[in-house]
mmCIF file with all atom_site columns, C-alpha atoms in Angstrom:
data_model
loop_
_atom_site.group_PDB
_atom_site.id
_atom_site.type_symbol
_atom_site.label_atom_id
_atom_site.label_alt_id
_atom_site.label_comp_id
_atom_site.label_asym_id
_atom_site.label_entity_id
_atom_site.label_seq_id
_atom_site.pdbx_PDB_ins_code
_atom_site.Cartn_x
_atom_site.Cartn_y
_atom_site.Cartn_z
_atom_site.occupancy
_atom_site.B_iso_or_equiv
_atom_site.pdbx_formal_charge
_atom_site.auth_seq_id
_atom_site.auth_comp_id
_atom_site.auth_asym_id
_atom_site.auth_atom_id
_atom_site.pdbx_PDB_model_num
ATOM 1   C CA . ASP A 1 1   ? 11.779  -3.099  8.962   1.00 0.00 ? 20  ASP A CA 1
ATOM 2   C CA . SER A 1 2   ? 8.036   -2.552  9.506   1.00 0.00 ? 21  SER A CA 1
ATOM 3   C CA . GLY A 1 3   ? 7.628   -5.471  11.923  1.00 0.00 ? 22  GLY A CA 1
ATOM 4   C CA . VAL A 1 4   ? 5.216   -7.262  9.573   1.00 0.00 ? 23  VAL A CA 1
ATOM 5   C CA . THR A 1 5   ? 6.496   -10.617 8.320   1.00 0.00 ? 24  THR A CA 1
ATOM 6   C CA . GLN A 1 6   ? 5.352   -12.583 5.306   1.00 0.00 ? 25  GLN A CA 1
ATOM 7   C CA . THR A 1 7   ? 6.214   -16.057 4.087   1.00 0.00 ? 26  THR A CA 1
ATOM 8   C CA . PRO A 1 8   ? 7.228   -17.308 1.657   1.00 0.00 ? 27  PRO A CA 1
ATOM 9   C CA . LYS A 1 9   ? 9.164   -14.569 -0.174  1.00 0.00 ? 28  LYS A CA 1
ATOM 10  C CA . HIS A 1 10  ? 8.752   -16.242 -3.528  1.00 0.00 ? 29  HIS A CA 1
ATOM 11  C CA . LEU A 1 11  ? 6.343   -18.860 -4.797  1.00 0.00 ? 30  LEU A CA 1
ATOM 12  C CA . ILE A 1 12  ? 6.355   -20.486 -8.216  1.00 0.00 ? 31  ILE A CA 1
ATOM 13  C CA . THR A 1 13  ? 3.505   -22.781 -9.095  1.00 0.00 ? 32  THR A CA 1
ATOM 14  C CA . ALA A 1 14  ? 1.392   -24.006 -12.004 1.00 0.00 ? 33  ALA A CA 1
ATOM 15  C CA . THR A 1 15  ? -2.042  -23.057 -13.221 1.00 0.00 ? 34  THR A CA 1
ATOM 16  C CA . GLY A 1 16  ? -4.858  -24.802 -11.385 1.00 0.00 ? 35  GLY A CA 1
ATOM 17  C CA . GLN A 1 17  ? -2.872  -25.180 -8.174  1.00 0.00 ? 36  GLN A CA 1
ATOM 18  C CA . ARG A 1 18  ? -3.634  -23.845 -4.696  1.00 0.00 ? 37  ARG A CA 1
ATOM 19  C CA . VAL A 1 19  ? -1.253  -21.859 -2.475  1.00 0.00 ? 38  VAL A CA 1
ATOM 20  C CA . THR A 1 20  ? -1.300  -20.321 0.985   1.00 0.00 ? 39  THR A CA 1
ATOM 21  C CA . LEU A 1 21  ? 0.425   -17.080 1.907   1.00 0.00 ? 40  LEU A CA 1
ATOM 22  C CA . ARG A 1 22  ? 1.117   -16.280 5.529   1.00 0.00 ? 41  ARG A CA 1
ATOM 23  C CA . CYS A 1 23  ? 1.368   -13.003 7.399   1.00 0.00 ? 42  CYS A CA 1
ATOM 24  C CA . SER A 1 24  ? 2.291   -12.093 10.965  1.00 0.00 ? 43  SER A CA 1
ATOM 25  C CA . PRO A 1 25  ? 1.280   -8.556  11.957  1.00 0.00 ? 44  PRO A CA 1
ATOM 26  C CA . ARG A 1 26  ? 3.272   -6.132  14.102  1.00 0.00 ? 45  ARG A CA 1
ATOM 27  C CA . SER A 1 27  ? 3.114   -6.882  17.789  1.00 0.00 ? 46  SER A CA 1
ATOM 28  C CA . GLY A 1 28  ? -0.122  -5.469  19.203  1.00 0.00 ? 47  GLY A CA 1
ATOM 29  C CA . ASP A 1 29  ? -1.800  -4.777  15.847  1.00 0.00 ? 48  ASP A CA 1
ATOM 30  C CA . LEU A 1 30  ? -5.288  -6.243  15.575  1.00 0.00 ? 49  LEU A CA 1
ATOM 31  C CA . SER A 1 31  ? -6.038  -5.324  11.964  1.00 0.00 ? 50  SER A CA 1
ATOM 32  C CA . VAL A 1 32  ? -4.609  -7.219  9.016   1.00 0.00 ? 51  VAL A CA 1
ATOM 33  C CA . TYR A 1 33  ? -5.047  -6.271  5.366   1.00 0.00 ? 52  TYR A CA 1
ATOM 34  C CA . TRP A 1 34  ? -4.209  -8.090  2.144   1.00 0.00 ? 53  TRP A CA 1
ATOM 35  C CA . TYR A 1 35  ? -3.302  -6.356  -1.120  1.00 0.00 ? 54  TYR A CA 1
ATOM 36  C CA . GLN A 1 36  ? -2.416  -7.480  -4.612  1.00 0.00 ? 55  GLN A CA 1
ATOM 37  C CA . GLN A 1 37  ? 0.036   -5.480  -6.715  1.00 0.00 ? 56  GLN A CA 1
ATOM 38  C CA . SER A 1 38  ? 0.472   -6.204  -10.394 1.00 0.00 ? 57  SER A CA 1
ATOM 39  C CA . LEU A 1 39  ? 2.299   -4.121  -12.978 1.00 0.00 ? 58  LEU A CA 1
ATOM 40  C CA . ASP A 1 40  ? -0.810  -2.914  -14.754 1.00 0.00 ? 59  ASP A CA 1
ATOM 41  C CA . GLN A 1 41  ? -3.122  -2.391  -11.769 1.00 0.00 ? 60  GLN A CA 1
ATOM 42  C CA . GLY A 1 42  ? -1.181  -0.943  -8.879  1.00 0.00 ? 61  GLY A CA 1
ATOM 43  C CA . LEU A 1 43  ? -2.031  -1.808  -5.279  1.00 0.00 ? 62  LEU A CA 1
ATOM 44  C CA . GLN A 1 44  ? -5.494  -3.340  -4.989  1.00 0.00 ? 63  GLN A CA 1
ATOM 45  C CA . PHE A 1 45  ? -7.149  -3.907  -1.622  1.00 0.00 ? 64  PHE A CA 1
ATOM 46  C CA . LEU A 1 46  ? -8.392  -7.468  -1.208  1.00 0.00 ? 65  LEU A CA 1
ATOM 47  C CA . ILE A 1 47  ? -9.676  -7.983  2.333   1.00 0.00 ? 66  ILE A CA 1
ATOM 48  C CA . GLN A 1 48  ? -9.357  -6.795  5.932   1.00 0.00 ? 67  GLN A CA 1
ATOM 49  C CA . TYR A 1 49  ? -9.621  -8.623  9.244   1.00 0.00 ? 68  TYR A CA 1
ATOM 50  C CA . TYR A 1 50  ? -9.921  -7.100  12.673  1.00 0.00 ? 69  TYR A CA 1
ATOM 51  C CA . ASN A 1 51  ? -9.297  -9.285  15.716  1.00 0.00 ? 70  ASN A CA 1
ATOM 52  C CA . GLY A 1 52  ? -10.320 -12.422 13.853  1.00 0.00 ? 71  GLY A CA 1
ATOM 53  C CA . GLU A 1 53  ? -13.402 -11.050 12.125  1.00 0.00 ? 72  GLU A CA 1
ATOM 54  C CA . GLU A 1 54  ? -13.716 -10.043 8.483   1.00 0.00 ? 73  GLU A CA 1
ATOM 55  C CA . ARG A 1 55  ? -14.264 -6.296  8.413   1.00 0.00 ? 74  ARG A CA 1
ATOM 56  C CA . ALA A 1 56  ? -14.048 -5.129  4.804   1.00 0.00 ? 75  ALA A CA 1
ATOM 57  C CA . LYS A 1 57  ? -13.796 -6.663  1.369   1.00 0.00 ? 76  LYS A CA 1
ATOM 58  C CA . GLY A 1 58  ? -12.346 -5.236  -1.796  1.00 0.00 ? 77  GLY A CA 1
ATOM 59  C CA . ASN A 1 59  ? -11.970 -6.747  -5.231  1.00 0.00 ? 78  ASN A CA 1
ATOM 60  C CA . ILE A 1 60  ? -11.242 -10.238 -3.971  1.00 0.00 ? 79  ILE A CA 1
ATOM 61  C CA . LEU A 1 61  ? -12.024 -13.091 -6.326  1.00 0.00 ? 80  LEU A CA 1
ATOM 62  C CA . GLU A 1 62  ? -14.207 -15.985 -5.183  1.00 0.00 ? 81  GLU A CA 1
ATOM 63  C CA . ARG A 1 63  ? -11.191 -18.281 -5.737  1.00 0.00 ? 82  ARG A CA 1
ATOM 64  C CA . PHE A 1 64  ? -9.381  -16.363 -2.993  1.00 0.00 ? 83  PHE A CA 1
ATOM 65  C CA . SER A 1 65  ? -10.130 -16.599 0.706   1.00 0.00 ? 84  SER A CA 1
ATOM 66  C CA . ALA A 1 66  ? -8.480  -15.453 3.894   1.00 0.00 ? 85  ALA A CA 1
ATOM 67  C CA . GLN A 1 67  ? -8.711  -15.855 7.631   1.00 0.00 ? 86  GLN A CA 1
ATOM 68  C CA . GLN A 1 68  ? -7.187  -14.422 10.782  1.00 0.00 ? 87  GLN A CA 1
ATOM 69  C CA . PHE A 1 69  ? -6.346  -16.810 13.590  1.00 0.00 ? 88  PHE A CA 1
ATOM 70  C CA . PRO A 1 70  ? -6.592  -16.291 17.376  1.00 0.00 ? 89  PRO A CA 1
ATOM 71  C CA . ASP A 1 71  ? -2.862  -15.457 17.539  1.00 0.00 ? 90  ASP A CA 1
ATOM 72  C CA . LEU A 1 72  ? -3.661  -12.717 14.950  1.00 0.00 ? 91  LEU A CA 1
ATOM 73  C CA . HIS A 1 73  ? -1.597  -14.131 12.120  1.00 0.00 ? 92  HIS A CA 1
ATOM 74  C CA . SER A 1 74  ? -3.422  -14.331 8.816   1.00 0.00 ? 93  SER A CA 1
ATOM 75  C CA . GLU A 1 75  ? -3.400  -16.580 5.772   1.00 0.00 ? 94  GLU A CA 1
ATOM 76  C CA . LEU A 1 76  ? -4.483  -15.833 2.229   1.00 0.00 ? 95  LEU A CA 1
ATOM 77  C CA . ASN A 1 77  ? -5.516  -18.866 0.209   1.00 0.00 ? 96  ASN A CA 1
ATOM 78  C CA . LEU A 1 78  ? -5.455  -18.697 -3.572  1.00 0.00 ? 97  LEU A CA 1
ATOM 79  C CA . SER A 1 79  ? -6.974  -21.590 -5.510  1.00 0.00 ? 98  SER A CA 1
ATOM 80  C CA . SER A 1 80  ? -7.489  -22.628 -9.131  1.00 0.00 ? 99  SER A CA 1
ATOM 81  C CA . LEU A 1 81  ? -4.608  -20.339 -9.973  1.00 0.00 ? 100 LEU A CA 1
ATOM 82  C CA . GLU A 1 82  ? -4.484  -18.584 -13.328 1.00 0.00 ? 101 GLU A CA 1
ATOM 83  C CA . LEU A 1 83  ? -1.607  -16.880 -15.136 1.00 0.00 ? 102 LEU A CA 1
ATOM 84  C CA . GLY A 1 84  ? -3.175  -13.520 -14.310 1.00 0.00 ? 103 GLY A CA 1
ATOM 85  C CA . ASP A 1 85  ? -2.826  -14.183 -10.581 1.00 0.00 ? 104 ASP A CA 1
ATOM 86  C CA . SER A 1 86  ? 0.923   -13.663 -10.861 1.00 0.00 ? 105 SER A CA 1
ATOM 87  C CA . ALA A 1 87  ? 1.643   -10.609 -8.734  1.00 0.00 ? 106 ALA A CA 1
ATOM 88  C CA . LEU A 1 88  ? 3.132   -9.320  -5.510  1.00 0.00 ? 107 LEU A CA 1
ATOM 89  C CA . TYR A 1 89  ? 0.879   -9.980  -2.520  1.00 0.00 ? 108 TYR A CA 1
ATOM 90  C CA . PHE A 1 90  ? 1.306   -7.694  0.461   1.00 0.00 ? 109 PHE A CA 1
ATOM 91  C CA . CYS A 1 91  ? 0.035   -7.932  3.955   1.00 0.00 ? 110 CYS A CA 1
ATOM 92  C CA . ALA A 1 92  ? -0.286  -4.852  6.147   1.00 0.00 ? 111 ALA A CA 1
ATOM 93  C CA . SER A 1 93  ? -1.275  -4.329  9.750   1.00 0.00 ? 112 SER A CA 1
ATOM 94  C CA . SER A 1 94  ? -2.483  -1.462  11.906  1.00 0.00 ? 113 SER A CA 1
ATOM 95  C CA . ASP A 1 95  ? -3.392  -0.964  15.538  1.00 0.00 ? 114 ASP A CA 1
ATOM 96  C CA . SER A 1 96  ? -6.905  0.187   14.647  1.00 0.00 ? 115 SER A CA 1
ATOM 97  C CA . PRO A 1 97  ? -9.191  -0.171  11.596  1.00 0.00 ? 116 PRO A CA 1
ATOM 98  C CA . ARG A 1 98  ? -8.452  3.402   10.479  1.00 0.00 ? 117 ARG A CA 1
ATOM 99  C CA . GLY A 1 99  ? -4.849  3.735   11.603  1.00 0.00 ? 118 GLY A CA 1
ATOM 100 C CA . GLU A 1 100 ? -1.684  3.875   9.548   1.00 0.00 ? 119 GLU A CA 1
ATOM 101 C CA . GLN A 1 101 ? -1.020  0.605   7.778   1.00 0.00 ? 120 GLN A CA 1
ATOM 102 C CA . PHE A 1 102 ? 2.454   -0.906  7.892   1.00 0.00 ? 121 PHE A CA 1
ATOM 103 C CA . PHE A 1 103 ? 3.330   -3.246  5.074   1.00 0.00 ? 122 PHE A CA 1
ATOM 104 C CA . GLY A 1 104 ? 5.284   -6.465  5.003   1.00 0.00 ? 123 GLY A CA 1
ATOM 105 C CA . PRO A 1 105 ? 7.963   -7.300  2.412   1.00 0.00 ? 124 PRO A CA 1
ATOM 106 C CA . GLY A 1 106 ? 5.476   -9.177  0.219   1.00 0.00 ? 125 GLY A CA 1
ATOM 107 C CA . THR A 1 107 ? 5.225   -12.577 -1.450  1.00 0.00 ? 126 THR A CA 1
ATOM 108 C CA . ARG A 1 108 ? 5.995   -12.731 -5.151  1.00 0.00 ? 127 ARG A CA 1
ATOM 109 C CA . LEU A 1 109 ? 3.708   -15.295 -6.770  1.00 0.00 ? 128 LEU A CA 1
ATOM 110 C CA . THR A 1 110 ? 4.521   -16.603 -10.237 1.00 0.00 ? 129 THR A CA 1
ATOM 111 C CA . VAL A 1 111 ? 1.978   -18.852 -11.929 1.00 0.00 ? 130 VAL A CA 1
ATOM 112 C CA . LEU A 1 112 ? 3.375   -20.784 -14.915 1.00 0.00 ? 131 LEU A CA 1
ATOM 113 C CA . GLU B 2 1   ? -16.836 6.349   -7.478  1.00 0.00 ? 16  GLU B CA 1
ATOM 114 C CA . ASP B 2 2   ? -13.906 6.984   -5.157  1.00 0.00 ? 17  ASP B CA 1
ATOM 115 C CA . GLN B 2 3   ? -10.755 7.747   -7.083  1.00 0.00 ? 18  GLN B CA 1
ATOM 116 C CA . VAL B 2 4   ? -7.140  8.751   -6.515  1.00 0.00 ? 19  VAL B CA 1
ATOM 117 C CA . THR B 2 5   ? -5.050  10.230  -9.330  1.00 0.00 ? 20  THR B CA 1
ATOM 118 C CA . GLN B 2 6   ? -1.348  10.943  -9.050  1.00 0.00 ? 21  GLN B CA 1
ATOM 119 C CA . SER B 2 7   ? 0.732   13.106  -11.323 1.00 0.00 ? 22  SER B CA 1
ATOM 120 C CA . PRO B 2 8   ? 3.132   13.072  -12.926 1.00 0.00 ? 23  PRO B CA 1
ATOM 121 C CA . GLU B 2 9   ? 3.509   9.341   -13.585 1.00 0.00 ? 24  GLU B CA 1
ATOM 122 C CA . ALA B 2 10  ? 7.270   9.747   -13.696 1.00 0.00 ? 25  ALA B CA 1
ATOM 123 C CA . LEU B 2 11  ? 9.645   12.524  -12.706 1.00 0.00 ? 26  LEU B CA 1
ATOM 124 C CA . ARG B 2 12  ? 13.353  12.900  -13.294 1.00 0.00 ? 27  ARG B CA 1
ATOM 125 C CA . LEU B 2 13  ? 15.189  15.436  -11.183 1.00 0.00 ? 28  LEU B CA 1
ATOM 126 C CA . GLN B 2 14  ? 18.761  16.464  -10.826 1.00 0.00 ? 29  GLN B CA 1
ATOM 127 C CA . GLU B 2 15  ? 20.165  16.257  -7.323  1.00 0.00 ? 30  GLU B CA 1
ATOM 128 C CA . GLY B 2 16  ? 19.189  19.432  -5.463  1.00 0.00 ? 31  GLY B CA 1
ATOM 129 C CA . GLU B 2 17  ? 16.334  20.296  -7.844  1.00 0.00 ? 32  GLU B CA 1
ATOM 130 C CA . SER B 2 18  ? 13.191  20.715  -5.722  1.00 0.00 ? 33  SER B CA 1
ATOM 131 C CA . SER B 2 19  ? 9.770   19.692  -7.023  1.00 0.00 ? 34  SER B CA 1
ATOM 132 C CA . SER B 2 20  ? 6.255   18.602  -6.026  1.00 0.00 ? 35  SER B CA 1
ATOM 133 C CA . LEU B 2 21  ? 4.177   15.497  -6.594  1.00 0.00 ? 36  LEU B CA 1
ATOM 134 C CA . ASN B 2 22  ? 0.404   15.796  -6.841  1.00 0.00 ? 37  ASN B CA 1
ATOM 135 C CA . CYS B 2 23  ? -2.368  13.543  -5.544  1.00 0.00 ? 38  CYS B CA 1
ATOM 136 C CA . SER B 2 24  ? -5.935  14.522  -6.390  1.00 0.00 ? 39  SER B CA 1
ATOM 137 C CA . TYR B 2 25  ? -8.862  12.598  -5.000  1.00 0.00 ? 40  TYR B CA 1
ATOM 138 C CA . THR B 2 26  ? -12.599 12.243  -5.054  1.00 0.00 ? 41  THR B CA 1
ATOM 139 C CA . VAL B 2 27  ? -13.940 10.330  -2.102  1.00 0.00 ? 42  VAL B CA 1
ATOM 140 C CA . SER B 2 28  ? -17.168 10.341  -0.145  1.00 0.00 ? 43  SER B CA 1
ATOM 141 C CA . GLY B 2 29  ? -16.105 10.988  3.408   1.00 0.00 ? 44  GLY B CA 1
ATOM 142 C CA . LEU B 2 30  ? -12.325 11.317  3.603   1.00 0.00 ? 45  LEU B CA 1
ATOM 143 C CA . ARG B 2 31  ? -11.027 9.779   6.805   1.00 0.00 ? 46  ARG B CA 1
ATOM 144 C CA . GLY B 2 32  ? -7.361  10.298  6.073   1.00 0.00 ? 47  GLY B CA 1
ATOM 145 C CA . LEU B 2 33  ? -4.794  10.664  3.308   1.00 0.00 ? 48  LEU B CA 1
ATOM 146 C CA . PHE B 2 34  ? -1.593  8.645   3.439   1.00 0.00 ? 49  PHE B CA 1
ATOM 147 C CA . TRP B 2 35  ? 1.739   8.922   1.637   1.00 0.00 ? 50  TRP B CA 1
ATOM 148 C CA . TYR B 2 36  ? 3.990   5.922   1.170   1.00 0.00 ? 51  TYR B CA 1
ATOM 149 C CA . ARG B 2 37  ? 7.360   5.344   -0.457  1.00 0.00 ? 52  ARG B CA 1
ATOM 150 C CA . GLN B 2 38  ? 7.970   2.097   -2.327  1.00 0.00 ? 53  GLN B CA 1
ATOM 151 C CA . ASP B 2 39  ? 11.286  0.772   -3.587  1.00 0.00 ? 54  ASP B CA 1
ATOM 152 C CA . PRO B 2 40  ? 11.245  -1.830  -6.397  1.00 0.00 ? 55  PRO B CA 1
ATOM 153 C CA . GLY B 2 41  ? 10.166  -5.260  -5.157  1.00 0.00 ? 56  GLY B CA 1
ATOM 154 C CA . LYS B 2 42  ? 9.653   -4.027  -1.592  1.00 0.00 ? 57  LYS B CA 1
ATOM 155 C CA . GLY B 2 43  ? 6.622   -3.245  0.543   1.00 0.00 ? 58  GLY B CA 1
ATOM 156 C CA . PRO B 2 44  ? 5.367   0.346   0.773   1.00 0.00 ? 59  PRO B CA 1
ATOM 157 C CA . GLU B 2 45  ? 6.973   2.330   3.592   1.00 0.00 ? 60  GLU B CA 1
ATOM 158 C CA . PHE B 2 46  ? 4.705   4.656   5.550   1.00 0.00 ? 61  PHE B CA 1
ATOM 159 C CA . LEU B 2 47  ? 5.609   8.356   5.368   1.00 0.00 ? 62  LEU B CA 1
ATOM 160 C CA . PHE B 2 48  ? 2.723   10.607  6.456   1.00 0.00 ? 63  PHE B CA 1
ATOM 161 C CA . THR B 2 49  ? -0.929  10.765  7.430   1.00 0.00 ? 64  THR B CA 1
ATOM 162 C CA . LEU B 2 50  ? -2.998  13.906  6.870   1.00 0.00 ? 65  LEU B CA 1
ATOM 163 C CA . TYR B 2 51  ? -6.521  14.223  8.211   1.00 0.00 ? 66  TYR B CA 1
ATOM 164 C CA . SER B 2 52  ? -7.842  17.690  7.449   1.00 0.00 ? 67  SER B CA 1
ATOM 165 C CA . ALA B 2 53  ? -7.440  20.489  4.917   1.00 0.00 ? 68  ALA B CA 1
ATOM 166 C CA . GLY B 2 54  ? -4.617  22.831  5.826   1.00 0.00 ? 69  GLY B CA 1
ATOM 167 C CA . GLU B 2 55  ? -2.634  20.175  7.644   1.00 0.00 ? 70  GLU B CA 1
ATOM 168 C CA . GLU B 2 56  ? 1.083   19.826  6.879   1.00 0.00 ? 71  GLU B CA 1
ATOM 169 C CA . LYS B 2 57  ? 3.653   17.210  7.902   1.00 0.00 ? 72  LYS B CA 1
ATOM 170 C CA . GLU B 2 58  ? 7.434   17.224  7.391   1.00 0.00 ? 73  GLU B CA 1
ATOM 171 C CA . LYS B 2 59  ? 10.151  14.609  7.477   1.00 0.00 ? 74  LYS B CA 1
ATOM 172 C CA . GLU B 2 60  ? 13.703  15.395  6.359   1.00 0.00 ? 75  GLU B CA 1
ATOM 173 C CA . ARG B 2 61  ? 13.462  16.613  2.750   1.00 0.00 ? 76  ARG B CA 1
ATOM 174 C CA . LEU B 2 62  ? 9.752   15.744  2.398   1.00 0.00 ? 77  LEU B CA 1
ATOM 175 C CA . LYS B 2 63  ? 6.734   17.865  3.218   1.00 0.00 ? 78  LYS B CA 1
ATOM 176 C CA . ALA B 2 64  ? 3.123   16.800  2.678   1.00 0.00 ? 79  ALA B CA 1
ATOM 177 C CA . THR B 2 65  ? 0.190   19.193  2.476   1.00 0.00 ? 80  THR B CA 1
ATOM 178 C CA . LEU B 2 66  ? -3.549  18.660  2.132   1.00 0.00 ? 81  LEU B CA 1
ATOM 179 C CA . THR B 2 67  ? -6.433  20.640  0.650   1.00 0.00 ? 82  THR B CA 1
ATOM 180 C CA . LYS B 2 68  ? -10.045 19.599  0.175   1.00 0.00 ? 83  LYS B CA 1
ATOM 181 C CA . LYS B 2 69  ? -9.359  18.147  -3.260  1.00 0.00 ? 84  LYS B CA 1
ATOM 182 C CA . GLU B 2 70  ? -5.666  17.275  -3.376  1.00 0.00 ? 85  GLU B CA 1
ATOM 183 C CA . SER B 2 71  ? -2.421  16.672  -1.574  1.00 0.00 ? 86  SER B CA 1
ATOM 184 C CA . PHE B 2 72  ? 1.121   17.622  -2.502  1.00 0.00 ? 87  PHE B CA 1
ATOM 185 C CA . LEU B 2 73  ? 4.366   15.953  -1.580  1.00 0.00 ? 88  LEU B CA 1
ATOM 186 C CA . HIS B 2 74  ? 7.111   18.560  -1.795  1.00 0.00 ? 89  HIS B CA 1
ATOM 187 C CA . ILE B 2 75  ? 10.674  17.321  -2.129  1.00 0.00 ? 90  ILE B CA 1
ATOM 188 C CA . THR B 2 76  ? 13.324  19.878  -1.246  1.00 0.00 ? 91  THR B CA 1
ATOM 189 C CA . ALA B 2 77  ? 16.886  19.454  -2.541  1.00 0.00 ? 92  ALA B CA 1
ATOM 190 C CA . PRO B 2 78  ? 16.427  15.743  -3.327  1.00 0.00 ? 93  PRO B CA 1
ATOM 191 C CA . LYS B 2 79  ? 19.256  13.233  -3.229  1.00 0.00 ? 94  LYS B CA 1
ATOM 192 C CA . PRO B 2 80  ? 19.695  10.073  -5.324  1.00 0.00 ? 95  PRO B CA 1
ATOM 193 C CA . GLU B 2 81  ? 18.538  7.975   -2.355  1.00 0.00 ? 96  GLU B CA 1
ATOM 194 C CA . ASP B 2 82  ? 15.119  9.652   -2.627  1.00 0.00 ? 97  ASP B CA 1
ATOM 195 C CA . SER B 2 83  ? 14.589  7.760   -5.884  1.00 0.00 ? 98  SER B CA 1
ATOM 196 C CA . ALA B 2 84  ? 11.510  5.561   -5.439  1.00 0.00 ? 99  ALA B CA 1
ATOM 197 C CA . THR B 2 85  ? 7.826   5.350   -6.283  1.00 0.00 ? 100 THR B CA 1
ATOM 198 C CA . TYR B 2 86  ? 5.679   7.576   -4.085  1.00 0.00 ? 101 TYR B CA 1
ATOM 199 C CA . LEU B 2 87  ? 2.152   6.349   -3.455  1.00 0.00 ? 102 LEU B CA 1
ATOM 200 C CA . CYS B 2 88  ? -0.811  8.327   -2.222  1.00 0.00 ? 103 CYS B CA 1
ATOM 201 C CA . ALA B 2 89  ? -3.835  6.620   -0.656  1.00 0.00 ? 104 ALA B CA 1
ATOM 202 C CA . VAL B 2 90  ? -7.136  7.808   0.760   1.00 0.00 ? 105 VAL B CA 1
ATOM 203 C CA . LEU B 2 91  ? -9.099  6.108   3.499   1.00 0.00 ? 106 LEU B CA 1
ATOM 204 C CA . ASN B 2 92  ? -12.788 5.746   2.787   1.00 0.00 ? 107 ASN B CA 1
ATOM 205 C CA . THR B 2 93  ? -14.636 4.088   5.656   1.00 0.00 ? 108 THR B CA 1
ATOM 206 C CA . ASP B 2 94  ? -12.280 1.136   6.181   1.00 0.00 ? 109 ASP B CA 1
ATOM 207 C CA . LYS B 2 95  ? -10.757 0.804   2.730   1.00 0.00 ? 110 LYS B CA 1
ATOM 208 C CA . LEU B 2 96  ? -7.493  2.326   1.607   1.00 0.00 ? 111 LEU B CA 1
ATOM 209 C CA . ILE B 2 97  ? -7.643  3.357   -2.061  1.00 0.00 ? 112 ILE B CA 1
ATOM 210 C CA . PHE B 2 98  ? -4.240  3.794   -3.689  1.00 0.00 ? 113 PHE B CA 1
ATOM 211 C CA . GLY B 2 99  ? -3.175  5.886   -6.629  1.00 0.00 ? 114 GLY B CA 1
ATOM 212 C CA . THR B 2 100 ? -0.831  4.371   -9.195  1.00 0.00 ? 115 THR B CA 1
ATOM 213 C CA . GLY B 2 101 ? 2.113   6.364   -7.904  1.00 0.00 ? 116 GLY B CA 1
ATOM 214 C CA . THR B 2 102 ? 4.778   8.749   -9.140  1.00 0.00 ? 117 THR B CA 1
ATOM 215 C CA . ARG B 2 103 ? 8.082   7.144   -10.066 1.00 0.00 ? 118 ARG B CA 1
ATOM 216 C CA . LEU B 2 104 ? 10.818  9.564   -8.999  1.00 0.00 ? 119 LEU B CA 1
ATOM 217 C CA . GLN B 2 105 ? 14.388  9.346   -10.245 1.00 0.00 ? 120 GLN B CA 1
ATOM 218 C CA . VAL B 2 106 ? 17.020  11.669  -8.805  1.00 0.00 ? 121 VAL B CA 1
ATOM 219 C CA . PHE B 2 107 ? 20.335  11.605  -10.604 1.00 0.00 ? 122 PHE B CA 1
ATOM 220 C CA . PRO B 2 108 ? 23.646  13.132  -9.473  1.00 0.00 ? 123 PRO B CA 1
#
């Protein structure tokens, strides 16, 4: 158990819908990262927050957005969902922007 | 462009048969190389961090080494429970760039 929690575990929704994924980092970690993992693309970095501020952006679509709240938990919002958005979404946390990242169990998103 | 390439894509070993997994990288300004283990449907599990060429880290049957262009994950006398996908990632400024992994199967 890495200490990072993610909810929900599974999410099934329809195209065009909007969903929110939630992540609670390990106690004391200020950095939160979001990744997408699909079968054909591997783990892709989406976005990073450090102590509430956006710090780095990867290949995140404009339909996706994220934020980190004062209690350090983070949410990833996915809107106008497409079939191709079906994937595992992982959250990770670290105690510093360049420290080891510890991953949560993931949210499996299925878009029908 | 920063890139991480892992080989082989898949590896089948008999229990006790030692081998090595390769991770080659091109990155402008390496700030660390990380190894993770991932079981199907689970989140990656942190194994090692290496920061400079010549560095080595060990944990049970696993040993990670780093040169200026690549890293190796050596598996000594593997057991079936070592079966998993092993991911390599490099840290460039603040972004972690992952390879596509080596899927290891160890059979009795």
